[in-house]
PDB file of C-alpha atoms and ligand atoms in Angstrom:
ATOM      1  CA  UNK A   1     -16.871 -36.650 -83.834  1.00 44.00           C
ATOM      2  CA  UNK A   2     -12.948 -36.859 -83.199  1.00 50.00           C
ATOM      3  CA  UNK A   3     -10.909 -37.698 -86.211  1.00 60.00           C
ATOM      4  CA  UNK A   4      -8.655 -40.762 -85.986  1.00 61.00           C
ATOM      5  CA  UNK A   5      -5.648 -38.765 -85.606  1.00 61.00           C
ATOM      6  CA  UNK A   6      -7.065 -37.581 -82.459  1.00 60.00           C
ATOM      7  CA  UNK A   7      -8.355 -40.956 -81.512  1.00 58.00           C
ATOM      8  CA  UNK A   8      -4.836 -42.178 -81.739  1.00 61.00           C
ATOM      9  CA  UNK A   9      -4.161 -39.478 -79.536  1.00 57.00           C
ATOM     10  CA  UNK A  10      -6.189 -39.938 -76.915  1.00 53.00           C
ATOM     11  CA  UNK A  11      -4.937 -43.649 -76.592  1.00 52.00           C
ATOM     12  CA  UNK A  12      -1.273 -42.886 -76.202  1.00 54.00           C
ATOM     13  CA  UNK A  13      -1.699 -40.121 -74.178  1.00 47.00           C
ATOM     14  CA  UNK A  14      -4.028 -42.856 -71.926  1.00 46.00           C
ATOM     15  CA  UNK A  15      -0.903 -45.617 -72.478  1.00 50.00           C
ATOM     16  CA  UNK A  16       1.873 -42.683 -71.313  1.00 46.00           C
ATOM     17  CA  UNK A  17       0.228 -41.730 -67.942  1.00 41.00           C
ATOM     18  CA  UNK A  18      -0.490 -45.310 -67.030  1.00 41.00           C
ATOM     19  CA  UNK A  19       3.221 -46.064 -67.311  1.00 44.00           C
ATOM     20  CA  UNK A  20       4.060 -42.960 -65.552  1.00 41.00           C
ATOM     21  CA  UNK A  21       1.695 -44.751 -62.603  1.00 40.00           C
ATOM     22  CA  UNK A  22       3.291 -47.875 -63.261  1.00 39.00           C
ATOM     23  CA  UNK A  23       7.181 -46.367 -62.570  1.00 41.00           C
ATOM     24  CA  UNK A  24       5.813 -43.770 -59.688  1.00 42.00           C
ATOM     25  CA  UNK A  25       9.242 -43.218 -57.799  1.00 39.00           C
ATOM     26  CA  UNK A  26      10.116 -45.832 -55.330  1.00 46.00           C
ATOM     27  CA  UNK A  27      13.885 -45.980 -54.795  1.00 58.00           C
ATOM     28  CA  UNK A  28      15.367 -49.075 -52.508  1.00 64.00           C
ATOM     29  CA  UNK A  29      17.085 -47.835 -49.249  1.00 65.00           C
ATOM     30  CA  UNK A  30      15.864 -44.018 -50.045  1.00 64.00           C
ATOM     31  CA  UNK A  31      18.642 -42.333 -47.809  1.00 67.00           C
ATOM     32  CA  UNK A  32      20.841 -43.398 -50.728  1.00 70.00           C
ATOM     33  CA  UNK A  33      23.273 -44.527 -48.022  1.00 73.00           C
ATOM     34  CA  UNK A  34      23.625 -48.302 -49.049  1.00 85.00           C
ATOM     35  CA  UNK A  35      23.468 -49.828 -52.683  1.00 89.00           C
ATOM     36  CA  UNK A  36      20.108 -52.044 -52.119  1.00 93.00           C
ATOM     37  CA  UNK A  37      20.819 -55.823 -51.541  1.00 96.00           C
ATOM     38  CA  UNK A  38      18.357 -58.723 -53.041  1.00 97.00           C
ATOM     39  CA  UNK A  39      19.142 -61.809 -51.003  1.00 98.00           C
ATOM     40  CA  UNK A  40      17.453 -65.137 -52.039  1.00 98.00           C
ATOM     41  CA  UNK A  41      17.082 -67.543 -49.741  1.00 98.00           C
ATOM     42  CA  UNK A  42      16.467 -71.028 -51.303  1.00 98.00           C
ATOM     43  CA  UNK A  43      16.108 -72.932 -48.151  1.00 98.00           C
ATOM     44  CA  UNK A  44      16.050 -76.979 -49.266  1.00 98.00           C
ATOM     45  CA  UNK A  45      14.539 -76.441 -52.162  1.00 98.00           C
ATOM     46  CA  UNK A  46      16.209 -76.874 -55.684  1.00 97.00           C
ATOM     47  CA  UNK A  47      18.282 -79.691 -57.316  1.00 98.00           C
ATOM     48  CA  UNK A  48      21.162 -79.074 -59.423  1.00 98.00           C
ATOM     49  CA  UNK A  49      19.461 -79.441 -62.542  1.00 98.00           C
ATOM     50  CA  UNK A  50      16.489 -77.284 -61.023  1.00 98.00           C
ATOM     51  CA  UNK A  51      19.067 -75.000 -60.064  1.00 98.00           C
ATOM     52  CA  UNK A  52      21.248 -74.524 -63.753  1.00 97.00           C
ATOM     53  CA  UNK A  53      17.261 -74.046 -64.674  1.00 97.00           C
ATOM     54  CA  UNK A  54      16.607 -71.270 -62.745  1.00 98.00           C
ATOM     55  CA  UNK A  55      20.087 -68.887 -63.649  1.00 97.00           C
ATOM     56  CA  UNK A  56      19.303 -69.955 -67.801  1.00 96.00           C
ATOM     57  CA  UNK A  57      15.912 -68.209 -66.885  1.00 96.00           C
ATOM     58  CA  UNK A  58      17.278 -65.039 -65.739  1.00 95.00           C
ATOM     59  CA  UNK A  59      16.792 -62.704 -68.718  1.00 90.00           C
ATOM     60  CA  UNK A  60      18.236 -58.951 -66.703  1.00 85.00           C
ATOM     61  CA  UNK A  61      21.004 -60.384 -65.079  1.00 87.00           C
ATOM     62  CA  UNK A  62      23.900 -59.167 -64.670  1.00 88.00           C
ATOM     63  CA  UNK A  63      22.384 -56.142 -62.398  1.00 89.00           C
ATOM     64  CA  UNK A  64      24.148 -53.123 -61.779  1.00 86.00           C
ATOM     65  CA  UNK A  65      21.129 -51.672 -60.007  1.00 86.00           C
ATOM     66  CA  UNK A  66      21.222 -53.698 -56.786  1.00 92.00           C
ATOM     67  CA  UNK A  67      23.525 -56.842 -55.436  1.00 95.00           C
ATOM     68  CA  UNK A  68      22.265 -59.704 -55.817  1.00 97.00           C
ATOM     69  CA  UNK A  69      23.054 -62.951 -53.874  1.00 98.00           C
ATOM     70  CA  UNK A  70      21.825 -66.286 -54.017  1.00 98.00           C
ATOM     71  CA  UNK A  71      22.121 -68.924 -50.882  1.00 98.00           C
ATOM     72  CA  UNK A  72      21.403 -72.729 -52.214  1.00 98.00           C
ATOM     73  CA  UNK A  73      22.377 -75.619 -50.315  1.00 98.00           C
ATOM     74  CA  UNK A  74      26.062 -76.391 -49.373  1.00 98.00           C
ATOM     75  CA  UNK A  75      26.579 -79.390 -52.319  1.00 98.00           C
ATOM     76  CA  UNK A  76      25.383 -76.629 -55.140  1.00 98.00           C
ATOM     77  CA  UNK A  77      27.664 -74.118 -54.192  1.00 98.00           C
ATOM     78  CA  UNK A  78      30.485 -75.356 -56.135  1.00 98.00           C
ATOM     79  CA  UNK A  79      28.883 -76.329 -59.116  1.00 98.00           C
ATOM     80  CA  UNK A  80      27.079 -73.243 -59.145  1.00 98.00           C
ATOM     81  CA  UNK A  81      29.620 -71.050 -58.679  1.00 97.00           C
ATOM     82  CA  UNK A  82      31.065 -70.688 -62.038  1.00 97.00           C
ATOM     83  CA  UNK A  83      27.362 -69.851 -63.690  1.00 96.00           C
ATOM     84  CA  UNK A  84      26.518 -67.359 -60.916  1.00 97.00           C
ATOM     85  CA  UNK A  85      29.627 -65.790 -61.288  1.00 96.00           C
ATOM     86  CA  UNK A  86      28.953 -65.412 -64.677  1.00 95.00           C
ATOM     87  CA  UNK A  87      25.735 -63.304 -64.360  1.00 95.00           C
ATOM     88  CA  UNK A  88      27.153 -61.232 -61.492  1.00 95.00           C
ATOM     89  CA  UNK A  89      25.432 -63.060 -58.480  1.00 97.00           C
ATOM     90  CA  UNK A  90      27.196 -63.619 -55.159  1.00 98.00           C
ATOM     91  CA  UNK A  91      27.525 -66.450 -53.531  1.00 98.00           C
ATOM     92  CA  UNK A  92      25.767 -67.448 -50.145  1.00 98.00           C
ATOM     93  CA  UNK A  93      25.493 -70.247 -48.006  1.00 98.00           C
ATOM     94  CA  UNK A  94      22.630 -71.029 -45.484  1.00 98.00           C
ATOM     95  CA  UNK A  95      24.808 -71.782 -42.518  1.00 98.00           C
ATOM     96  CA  UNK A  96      28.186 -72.255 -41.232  1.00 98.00           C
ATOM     97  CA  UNK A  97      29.523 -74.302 -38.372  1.00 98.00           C
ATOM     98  CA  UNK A  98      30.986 -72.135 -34.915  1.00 97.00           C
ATOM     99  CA  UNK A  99      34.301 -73.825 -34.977  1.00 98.00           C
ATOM    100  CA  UNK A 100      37.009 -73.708 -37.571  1.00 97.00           C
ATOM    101  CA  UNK A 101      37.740 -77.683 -37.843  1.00 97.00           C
ATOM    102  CA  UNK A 102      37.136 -81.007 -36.027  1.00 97.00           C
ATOM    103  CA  UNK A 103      35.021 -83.671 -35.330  1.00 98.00           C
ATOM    104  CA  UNK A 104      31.773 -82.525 -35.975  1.00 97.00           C
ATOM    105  CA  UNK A 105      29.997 -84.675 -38.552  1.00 97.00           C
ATOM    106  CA  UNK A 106      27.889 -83.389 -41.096  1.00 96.00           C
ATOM    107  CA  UNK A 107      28.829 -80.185 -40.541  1.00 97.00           C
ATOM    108  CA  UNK A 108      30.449 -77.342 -43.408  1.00 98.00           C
ATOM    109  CA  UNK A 109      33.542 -74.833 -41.607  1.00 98.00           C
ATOM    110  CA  UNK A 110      34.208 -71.189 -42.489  1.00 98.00           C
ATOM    111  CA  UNK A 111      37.450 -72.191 -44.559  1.00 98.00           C
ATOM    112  CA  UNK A 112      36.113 -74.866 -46.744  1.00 98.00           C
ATOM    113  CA  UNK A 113      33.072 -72.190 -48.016  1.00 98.00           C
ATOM    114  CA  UNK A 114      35.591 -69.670 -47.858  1.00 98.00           C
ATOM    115  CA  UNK A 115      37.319 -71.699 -50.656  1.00 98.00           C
ATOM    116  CA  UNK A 116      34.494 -72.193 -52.337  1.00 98.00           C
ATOM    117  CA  UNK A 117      33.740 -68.763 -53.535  1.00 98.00           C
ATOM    118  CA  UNK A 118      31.451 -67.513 -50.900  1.00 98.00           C
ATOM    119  CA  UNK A 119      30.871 -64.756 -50.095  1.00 98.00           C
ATOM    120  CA  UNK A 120      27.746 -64.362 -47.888  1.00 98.00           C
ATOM    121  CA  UNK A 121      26.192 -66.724 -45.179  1.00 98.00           C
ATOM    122  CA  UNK A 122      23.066 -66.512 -43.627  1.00 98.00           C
ATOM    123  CA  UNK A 123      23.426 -66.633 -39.842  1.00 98.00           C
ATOM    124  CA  UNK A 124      20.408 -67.403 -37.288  1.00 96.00           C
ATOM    125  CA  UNK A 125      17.664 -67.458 -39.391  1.00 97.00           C
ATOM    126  CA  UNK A 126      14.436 -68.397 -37.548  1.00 94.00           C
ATOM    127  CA  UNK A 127      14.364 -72.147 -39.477  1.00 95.00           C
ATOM    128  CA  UNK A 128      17.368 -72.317 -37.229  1.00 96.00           C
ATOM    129  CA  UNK A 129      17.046 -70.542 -34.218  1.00 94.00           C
ATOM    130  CA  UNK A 130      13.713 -73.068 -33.895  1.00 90.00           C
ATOM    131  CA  UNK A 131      15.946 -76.299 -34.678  1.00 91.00           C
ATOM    132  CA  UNK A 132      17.713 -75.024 -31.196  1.00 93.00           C
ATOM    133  CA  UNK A 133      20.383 -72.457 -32.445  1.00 95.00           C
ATOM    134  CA  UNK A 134      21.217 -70.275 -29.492  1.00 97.00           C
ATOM    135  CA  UNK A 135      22.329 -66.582 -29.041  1.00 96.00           C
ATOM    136  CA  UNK A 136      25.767 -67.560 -28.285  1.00 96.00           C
ATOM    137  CA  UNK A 137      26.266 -70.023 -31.538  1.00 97.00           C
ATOM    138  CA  UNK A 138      25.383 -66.969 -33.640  1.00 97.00           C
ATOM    139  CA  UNK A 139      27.847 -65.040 -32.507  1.00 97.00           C
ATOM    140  CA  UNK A 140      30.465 -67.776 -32.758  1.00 97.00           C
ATOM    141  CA  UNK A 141      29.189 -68.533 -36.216  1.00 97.00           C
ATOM    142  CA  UNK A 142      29.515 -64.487 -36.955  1.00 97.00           C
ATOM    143  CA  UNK A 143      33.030 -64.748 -35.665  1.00 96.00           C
ATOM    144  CA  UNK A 144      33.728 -67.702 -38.403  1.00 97.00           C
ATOM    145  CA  UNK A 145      32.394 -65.937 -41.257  1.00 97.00           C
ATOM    146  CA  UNK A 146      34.056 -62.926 -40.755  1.00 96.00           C
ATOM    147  CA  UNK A 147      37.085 -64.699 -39.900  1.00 96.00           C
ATOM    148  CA  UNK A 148      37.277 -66.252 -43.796  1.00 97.00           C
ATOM    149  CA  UNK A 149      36.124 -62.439 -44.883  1.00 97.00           C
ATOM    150  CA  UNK A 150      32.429 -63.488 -45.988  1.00 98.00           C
ATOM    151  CA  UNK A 151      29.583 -61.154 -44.945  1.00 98.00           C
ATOM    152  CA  UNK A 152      27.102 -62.833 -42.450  1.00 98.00           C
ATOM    153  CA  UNK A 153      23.692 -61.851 -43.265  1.00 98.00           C
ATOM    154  CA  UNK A 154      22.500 -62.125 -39.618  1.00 98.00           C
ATOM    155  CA  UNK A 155      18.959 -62.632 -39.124  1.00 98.00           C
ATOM    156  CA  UNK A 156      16.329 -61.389 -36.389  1.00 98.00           C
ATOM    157  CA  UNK A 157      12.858 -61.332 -35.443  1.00 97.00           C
ATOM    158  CA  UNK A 158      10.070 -62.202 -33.083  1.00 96.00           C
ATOM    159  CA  UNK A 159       7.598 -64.751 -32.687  1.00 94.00           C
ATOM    160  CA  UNK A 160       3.533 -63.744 -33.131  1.00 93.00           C
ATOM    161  CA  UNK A 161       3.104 -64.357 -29.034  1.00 94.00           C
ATOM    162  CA  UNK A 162       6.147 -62.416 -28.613  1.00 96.00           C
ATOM    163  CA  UNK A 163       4.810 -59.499 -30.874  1.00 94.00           C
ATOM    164  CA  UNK A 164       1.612 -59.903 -29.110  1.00 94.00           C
ATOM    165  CA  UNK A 165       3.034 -59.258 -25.893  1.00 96.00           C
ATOM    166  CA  UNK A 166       4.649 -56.196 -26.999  1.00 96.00           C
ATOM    167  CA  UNK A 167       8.814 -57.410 -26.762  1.00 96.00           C
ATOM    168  CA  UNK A 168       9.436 -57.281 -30.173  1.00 97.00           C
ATOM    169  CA  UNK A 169      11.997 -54.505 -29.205  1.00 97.00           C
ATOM    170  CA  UNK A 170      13.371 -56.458 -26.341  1.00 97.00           C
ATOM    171  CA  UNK A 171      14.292 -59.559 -28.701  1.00 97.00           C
ATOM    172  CA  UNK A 172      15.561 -57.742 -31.740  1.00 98.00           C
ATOM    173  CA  UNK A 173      17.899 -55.825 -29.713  1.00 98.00           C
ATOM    174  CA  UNK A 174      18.956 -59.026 -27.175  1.00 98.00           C
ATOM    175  CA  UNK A 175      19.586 -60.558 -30.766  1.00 97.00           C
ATOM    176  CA  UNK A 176      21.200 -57.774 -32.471  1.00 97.00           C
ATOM    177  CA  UNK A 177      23.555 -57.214 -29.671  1.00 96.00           C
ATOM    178  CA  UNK A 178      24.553 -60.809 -28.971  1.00 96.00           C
ATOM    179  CA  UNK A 179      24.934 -61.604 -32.585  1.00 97.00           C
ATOM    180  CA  UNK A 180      27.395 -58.573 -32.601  1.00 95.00           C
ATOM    181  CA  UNK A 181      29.958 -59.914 -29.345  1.00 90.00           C
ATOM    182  CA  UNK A 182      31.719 -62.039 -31.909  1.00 72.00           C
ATOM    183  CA  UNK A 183      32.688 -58.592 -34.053  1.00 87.00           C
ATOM    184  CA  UNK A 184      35.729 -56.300 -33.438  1.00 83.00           C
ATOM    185  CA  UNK A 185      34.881 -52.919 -32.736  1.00 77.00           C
ATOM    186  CA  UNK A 186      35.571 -51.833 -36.234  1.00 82.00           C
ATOM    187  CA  UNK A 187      34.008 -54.740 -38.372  1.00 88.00           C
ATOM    188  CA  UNK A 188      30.989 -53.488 -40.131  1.00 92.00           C
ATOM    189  CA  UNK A 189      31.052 -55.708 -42.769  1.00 94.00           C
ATOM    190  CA  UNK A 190      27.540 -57.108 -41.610  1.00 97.00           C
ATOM    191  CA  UNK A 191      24.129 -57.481 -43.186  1.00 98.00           C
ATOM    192  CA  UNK A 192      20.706 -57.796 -40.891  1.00 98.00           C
ATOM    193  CA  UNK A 193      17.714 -59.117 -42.361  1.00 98.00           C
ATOM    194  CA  UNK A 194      14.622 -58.370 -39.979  1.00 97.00           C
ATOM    195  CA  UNK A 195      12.571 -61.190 -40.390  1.00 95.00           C
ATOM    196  CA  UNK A 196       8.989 -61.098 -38.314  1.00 94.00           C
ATOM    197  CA  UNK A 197       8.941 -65.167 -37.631  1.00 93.00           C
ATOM    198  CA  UNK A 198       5.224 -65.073 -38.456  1.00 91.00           C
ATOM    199  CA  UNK A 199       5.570 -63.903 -41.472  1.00 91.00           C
ATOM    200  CA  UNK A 200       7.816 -65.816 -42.861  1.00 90.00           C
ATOM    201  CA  UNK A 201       6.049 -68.468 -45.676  1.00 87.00           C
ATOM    202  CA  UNK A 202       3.246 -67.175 -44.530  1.00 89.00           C
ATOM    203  CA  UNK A 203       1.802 -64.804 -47.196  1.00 87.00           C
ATOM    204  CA  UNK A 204       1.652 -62.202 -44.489  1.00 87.00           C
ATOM    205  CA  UNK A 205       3.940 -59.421 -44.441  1.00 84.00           C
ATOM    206  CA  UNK A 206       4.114 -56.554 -41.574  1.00 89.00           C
ATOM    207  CA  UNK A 207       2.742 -53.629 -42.009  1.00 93.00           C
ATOM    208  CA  UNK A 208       5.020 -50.444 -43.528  1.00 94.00           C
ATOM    209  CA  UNK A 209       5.250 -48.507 -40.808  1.00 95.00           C
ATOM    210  CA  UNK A 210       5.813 -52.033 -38.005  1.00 95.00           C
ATOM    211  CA  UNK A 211       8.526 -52.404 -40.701  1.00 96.00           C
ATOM    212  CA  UNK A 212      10.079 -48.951 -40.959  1.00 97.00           C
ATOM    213  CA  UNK A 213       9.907 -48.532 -36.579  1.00 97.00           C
ATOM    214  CA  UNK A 214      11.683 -51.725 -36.181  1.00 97.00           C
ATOM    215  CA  UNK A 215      14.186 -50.898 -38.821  1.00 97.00           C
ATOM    216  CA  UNK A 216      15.131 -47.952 -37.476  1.00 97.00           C
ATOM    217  CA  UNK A 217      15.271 -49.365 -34.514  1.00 98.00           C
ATOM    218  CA  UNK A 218      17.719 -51.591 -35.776  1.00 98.00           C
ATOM    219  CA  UNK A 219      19.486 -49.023 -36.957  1.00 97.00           C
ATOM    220  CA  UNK A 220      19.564 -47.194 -33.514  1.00 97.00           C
ATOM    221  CA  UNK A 221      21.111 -50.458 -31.345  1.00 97.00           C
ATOM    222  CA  UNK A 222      23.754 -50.978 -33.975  1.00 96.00           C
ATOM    223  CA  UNK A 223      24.699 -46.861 -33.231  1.00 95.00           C
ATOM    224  CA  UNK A 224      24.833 -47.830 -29.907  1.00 94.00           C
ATOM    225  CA  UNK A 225      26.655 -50.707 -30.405  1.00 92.00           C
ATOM    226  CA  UNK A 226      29.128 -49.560 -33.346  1.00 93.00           C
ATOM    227  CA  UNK A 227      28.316 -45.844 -33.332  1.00 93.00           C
ATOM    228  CA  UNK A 228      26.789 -43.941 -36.352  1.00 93.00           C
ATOM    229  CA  UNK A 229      28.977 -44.246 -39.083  1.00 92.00           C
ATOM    230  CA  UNK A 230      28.711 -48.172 -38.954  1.00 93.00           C
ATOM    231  CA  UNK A 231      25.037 -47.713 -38.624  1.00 94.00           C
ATOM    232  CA  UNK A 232      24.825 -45.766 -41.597  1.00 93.00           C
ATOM    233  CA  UNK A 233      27.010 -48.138 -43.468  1.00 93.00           C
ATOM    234  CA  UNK A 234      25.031 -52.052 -42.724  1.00 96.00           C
ATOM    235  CA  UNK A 235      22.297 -52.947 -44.853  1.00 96.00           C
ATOM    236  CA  UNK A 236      19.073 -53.831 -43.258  1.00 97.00           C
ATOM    237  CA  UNK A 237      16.737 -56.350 -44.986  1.00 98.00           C
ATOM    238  CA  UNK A 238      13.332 -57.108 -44.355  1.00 97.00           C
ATOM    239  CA  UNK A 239      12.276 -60.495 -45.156  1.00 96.00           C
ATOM    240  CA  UNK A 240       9.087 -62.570 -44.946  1.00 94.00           C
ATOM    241  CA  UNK A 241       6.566 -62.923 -47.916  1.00 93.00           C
ATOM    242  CA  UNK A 242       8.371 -60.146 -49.858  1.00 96.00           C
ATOM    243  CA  UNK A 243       7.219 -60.891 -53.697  1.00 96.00           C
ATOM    244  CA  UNK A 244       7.165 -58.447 -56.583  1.00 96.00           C
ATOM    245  CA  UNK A 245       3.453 -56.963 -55.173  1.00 96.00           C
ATOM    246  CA  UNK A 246       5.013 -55.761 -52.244  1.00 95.00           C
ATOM    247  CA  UNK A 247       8.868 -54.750 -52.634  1.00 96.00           C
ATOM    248  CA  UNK A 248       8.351 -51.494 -53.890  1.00 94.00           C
ATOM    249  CA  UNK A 249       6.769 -50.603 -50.917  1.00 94.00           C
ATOM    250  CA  UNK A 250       8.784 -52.054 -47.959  1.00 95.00           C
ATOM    251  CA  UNK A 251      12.152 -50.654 -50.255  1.00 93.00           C
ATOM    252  CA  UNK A 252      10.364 -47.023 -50.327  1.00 93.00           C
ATOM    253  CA  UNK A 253      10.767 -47.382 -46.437  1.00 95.00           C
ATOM    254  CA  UNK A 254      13.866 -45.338 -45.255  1.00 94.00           C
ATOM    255  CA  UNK A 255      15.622 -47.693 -43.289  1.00 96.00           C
ATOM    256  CA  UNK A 256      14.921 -51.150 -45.512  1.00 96.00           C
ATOM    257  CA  UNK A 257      17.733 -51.482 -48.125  1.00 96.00           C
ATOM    258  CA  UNK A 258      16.518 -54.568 -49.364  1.00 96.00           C
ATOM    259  CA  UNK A 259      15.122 -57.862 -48.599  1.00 97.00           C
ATOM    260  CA  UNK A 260      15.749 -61.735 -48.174  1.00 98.00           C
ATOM    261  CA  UNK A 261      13.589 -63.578 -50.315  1.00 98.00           C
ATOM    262  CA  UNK A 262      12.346 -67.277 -49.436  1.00 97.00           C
ATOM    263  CA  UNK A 263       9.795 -68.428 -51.806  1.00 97.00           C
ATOM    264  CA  UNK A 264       9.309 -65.865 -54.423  1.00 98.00           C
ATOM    265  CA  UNK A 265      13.444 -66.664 -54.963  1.00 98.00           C
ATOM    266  CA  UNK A 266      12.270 -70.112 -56.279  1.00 98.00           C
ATOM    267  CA  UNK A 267      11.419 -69.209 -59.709  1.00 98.00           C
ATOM    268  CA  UNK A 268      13.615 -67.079 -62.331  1.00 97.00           C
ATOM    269  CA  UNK A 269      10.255 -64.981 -63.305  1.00 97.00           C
ATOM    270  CA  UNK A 270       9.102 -63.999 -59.849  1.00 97.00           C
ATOM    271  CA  UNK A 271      12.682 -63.782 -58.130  1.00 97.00           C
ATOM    272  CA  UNK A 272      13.285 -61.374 -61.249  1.00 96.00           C
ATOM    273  CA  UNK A 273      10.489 -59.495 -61.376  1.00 96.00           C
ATOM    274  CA  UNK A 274      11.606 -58.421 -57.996  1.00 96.00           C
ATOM    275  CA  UNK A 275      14.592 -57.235 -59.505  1.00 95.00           C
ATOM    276  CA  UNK A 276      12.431 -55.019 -62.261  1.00 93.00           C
ATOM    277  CA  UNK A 277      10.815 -53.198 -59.247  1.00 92.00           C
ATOM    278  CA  UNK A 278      13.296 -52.077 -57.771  1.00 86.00           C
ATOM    279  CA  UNK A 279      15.213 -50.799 -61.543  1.00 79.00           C
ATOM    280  CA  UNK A 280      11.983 -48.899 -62.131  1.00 67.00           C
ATOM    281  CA  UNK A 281      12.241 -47.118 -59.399  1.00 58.00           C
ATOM    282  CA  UNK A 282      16.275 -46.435 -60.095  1.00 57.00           C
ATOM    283  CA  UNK A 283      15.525 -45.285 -63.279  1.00 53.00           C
ATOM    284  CA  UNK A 284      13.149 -42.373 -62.013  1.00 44.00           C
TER     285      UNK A 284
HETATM  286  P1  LIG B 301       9.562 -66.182 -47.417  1.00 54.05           P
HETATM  287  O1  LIG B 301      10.882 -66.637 -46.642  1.00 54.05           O
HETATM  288  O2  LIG B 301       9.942 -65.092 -48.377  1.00 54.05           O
HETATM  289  O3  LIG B 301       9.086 -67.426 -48.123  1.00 54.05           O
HETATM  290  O4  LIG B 301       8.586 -65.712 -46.396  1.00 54.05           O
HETATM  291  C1  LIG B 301      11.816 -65.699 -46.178  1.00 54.05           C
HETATM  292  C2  LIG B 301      12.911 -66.376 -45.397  1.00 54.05           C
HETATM  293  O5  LIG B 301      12.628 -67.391 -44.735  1.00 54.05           O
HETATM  294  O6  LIG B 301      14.092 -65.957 -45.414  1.00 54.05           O
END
C-alpha cells in the first residue's frame, strides 16, 4: 500500500500535468509579426451604468499582453473615456459618417470622435453593410478616419449563399480592395476583421483551416494592393462567435492576430476570460 507521502505525490504530480494541458502553447498571431488585438464590439447593447459595470468588473486589466479596444455607442464614448483610459483600453466607435461636416442629421463626423479620444472605428461591418452601406461609403468613411488619425477596423465577409456558391474569395477581395481606394499608398495604419456574415451571433464559427485560407488570403490582396511590408504589418481579426472556448484556437492560426468580439464582449467575466487565453499562451 503507498504511504501518504506518496499519495500526496501522486496527486500533485496528477494537478501539474493537467495544468501543463491546460497552458499547451497557443500564441495569438504566431508569426510574432503583430502584437495581437482584442476588439469588442458592443453593438447597441449597454447603458452607461451597465457600462461603468462592466470596466469595475475587469479584474487583469491593464494588459500588456495584447491591445485591447472597446467600441460602445457614440453617447458613452465620452463618459467612458476617462475610466477606459484608466485600465489601458482604447477607444472605438461603431461608425463614422463619409463627410467631414454638414447637414446630415443624426449623424457623428471624423473630427468630433477625433476629439473625443478615439482612437479606433469600426468601418462596414455586416450590421451595416445590410442596413444599405455600400462599397464606396466605406472607403469614404476609411478616408475620414484616417484623416483625424484613428485606425479603421474595416470589416469583411460573405453571406452563407455566397459561401455556398463558392465567391467567398471574389467578395473579400472586391471588399478589401474598395475599402482600400480611400488610403494613400503608404497608409497602413489599418485593421481587417474577417467576419463570415453567418456566423456572426450565431454560435457558429468557421472552421480553422476556412479561417486560416481566407486570412491569408487577406493577407495576399493587401500585398498586392500595398506590397509585403504593409501586409506583414495590418492586423487581421477574425470575428463571429469567438468566446473563450474557441480563441485559442483561431489565434494559434498564422495569419489571425486577434479577433472582434460581439457578444462574449458583453460581460466583464467572459470578455476577460478571453483575455486569460490568450496570456496563457504568452506566458509559454
Ligand atoms: P459575435 O459578433 O461575436 O456576437 O458573433 C461579432 C460581431 O458582430 O462583430
Amino acid at each position: 500500500m503507498d504511504s501518504i507521502l506518496e499519495q500526496h505525490i501522486r496527486i500533485i504530480v496528477r494537478q501539474v500535468l493537467s495544468s501543463m494541458e491546460v497552458t499547451e502553447a497557443i500564441k495569438c498571431s504566431p508569426s510574432g509579426r503583430i502584437k495581437p488585438l482584442i476588439a469588442a464590439n458592443w453593438k447597441m447593447n449597454k447603458t452607461l451604468r451597465e457600462a461603468e459595470q462592466f470596466f469595475d468588473g475587469l479584474s487583469l486589466a491593464p494588459y500588456d499582453h495584447c491591445t485591447v479596444v472597446c467600441c460602445p455607442a457614440f453617447p458613452l464614448l465620452h463618459p467612458l473615456s476617462g475610466i477606459m483610459k484608466q485600465k489601458g483600453i482604447a477607444l472605438g466607435a461603431q461608425n463614422i459618417h463619409e463627410e467631414s461636416k454638414g447637414a446630415y442629421t443624426g449623424e457623428v463626423q471624423g473630427e468630433l470622435l477625433a476629439e473625443l479620444g478615439t482612437e479606433y472605428v469600426i468601418i462596414g461591418h455586416s450590421e451595416r453593410r445590410m442596413a444599405g452601406e455600400s462599397n464606396e461609403s466605406i472607403a469614404k468613411k476609411v478616408k475620414q478616419v484616417l484623416a483625424h488619425s484613428m485606425i479603421p477596423i474595416i470589416c469583411v465577409g460573405e453571406t452563407q449563399m455566397q459561401r455556398e456558391q463558392g465567391m467567398t474569395k471574389e467578395v473579400i477581395r472586391i471588399q478589401v480592395q474598395s475599402a482600400l481606394e480611400g488610403t494613400t499608398a503608404s497608409n497602413c495604419k489599418f485593421v481587417i476583421a474577417y467576419e463570415p456574415i453567418w456566423a456572426i451571433g450565431t454560435g457558429k464559427t468557421a472552421k480553422p483551416v476556412d479561417v486560416q485560407e481566407i486570412h491569408s488570403y487577406i493577407r495576399q490582396v493587401l500585398s498586392d494592393h500595398k506590397g509585403q511590408a504593409c501586409a506583414n504589418e495590418v492586423p487581421i481579426l477574425y470575428g463571429g462567435s469567438v468566446n473563450s472556448n474557441n480563441i485559442r484556437e483561431l489565434c494559434a492560426l498564422n495569419d489571425v492576430d486577434g479577433a472582434l468580439v460581439g457578444g462574449a464582449s458583453l460581460e466583464a467575466n467572459s470578455f476577460e476570460a478571453i483575455l486569460k487565453e490568450l496570456r496563457l499562451g504568452e506566458e509559454r
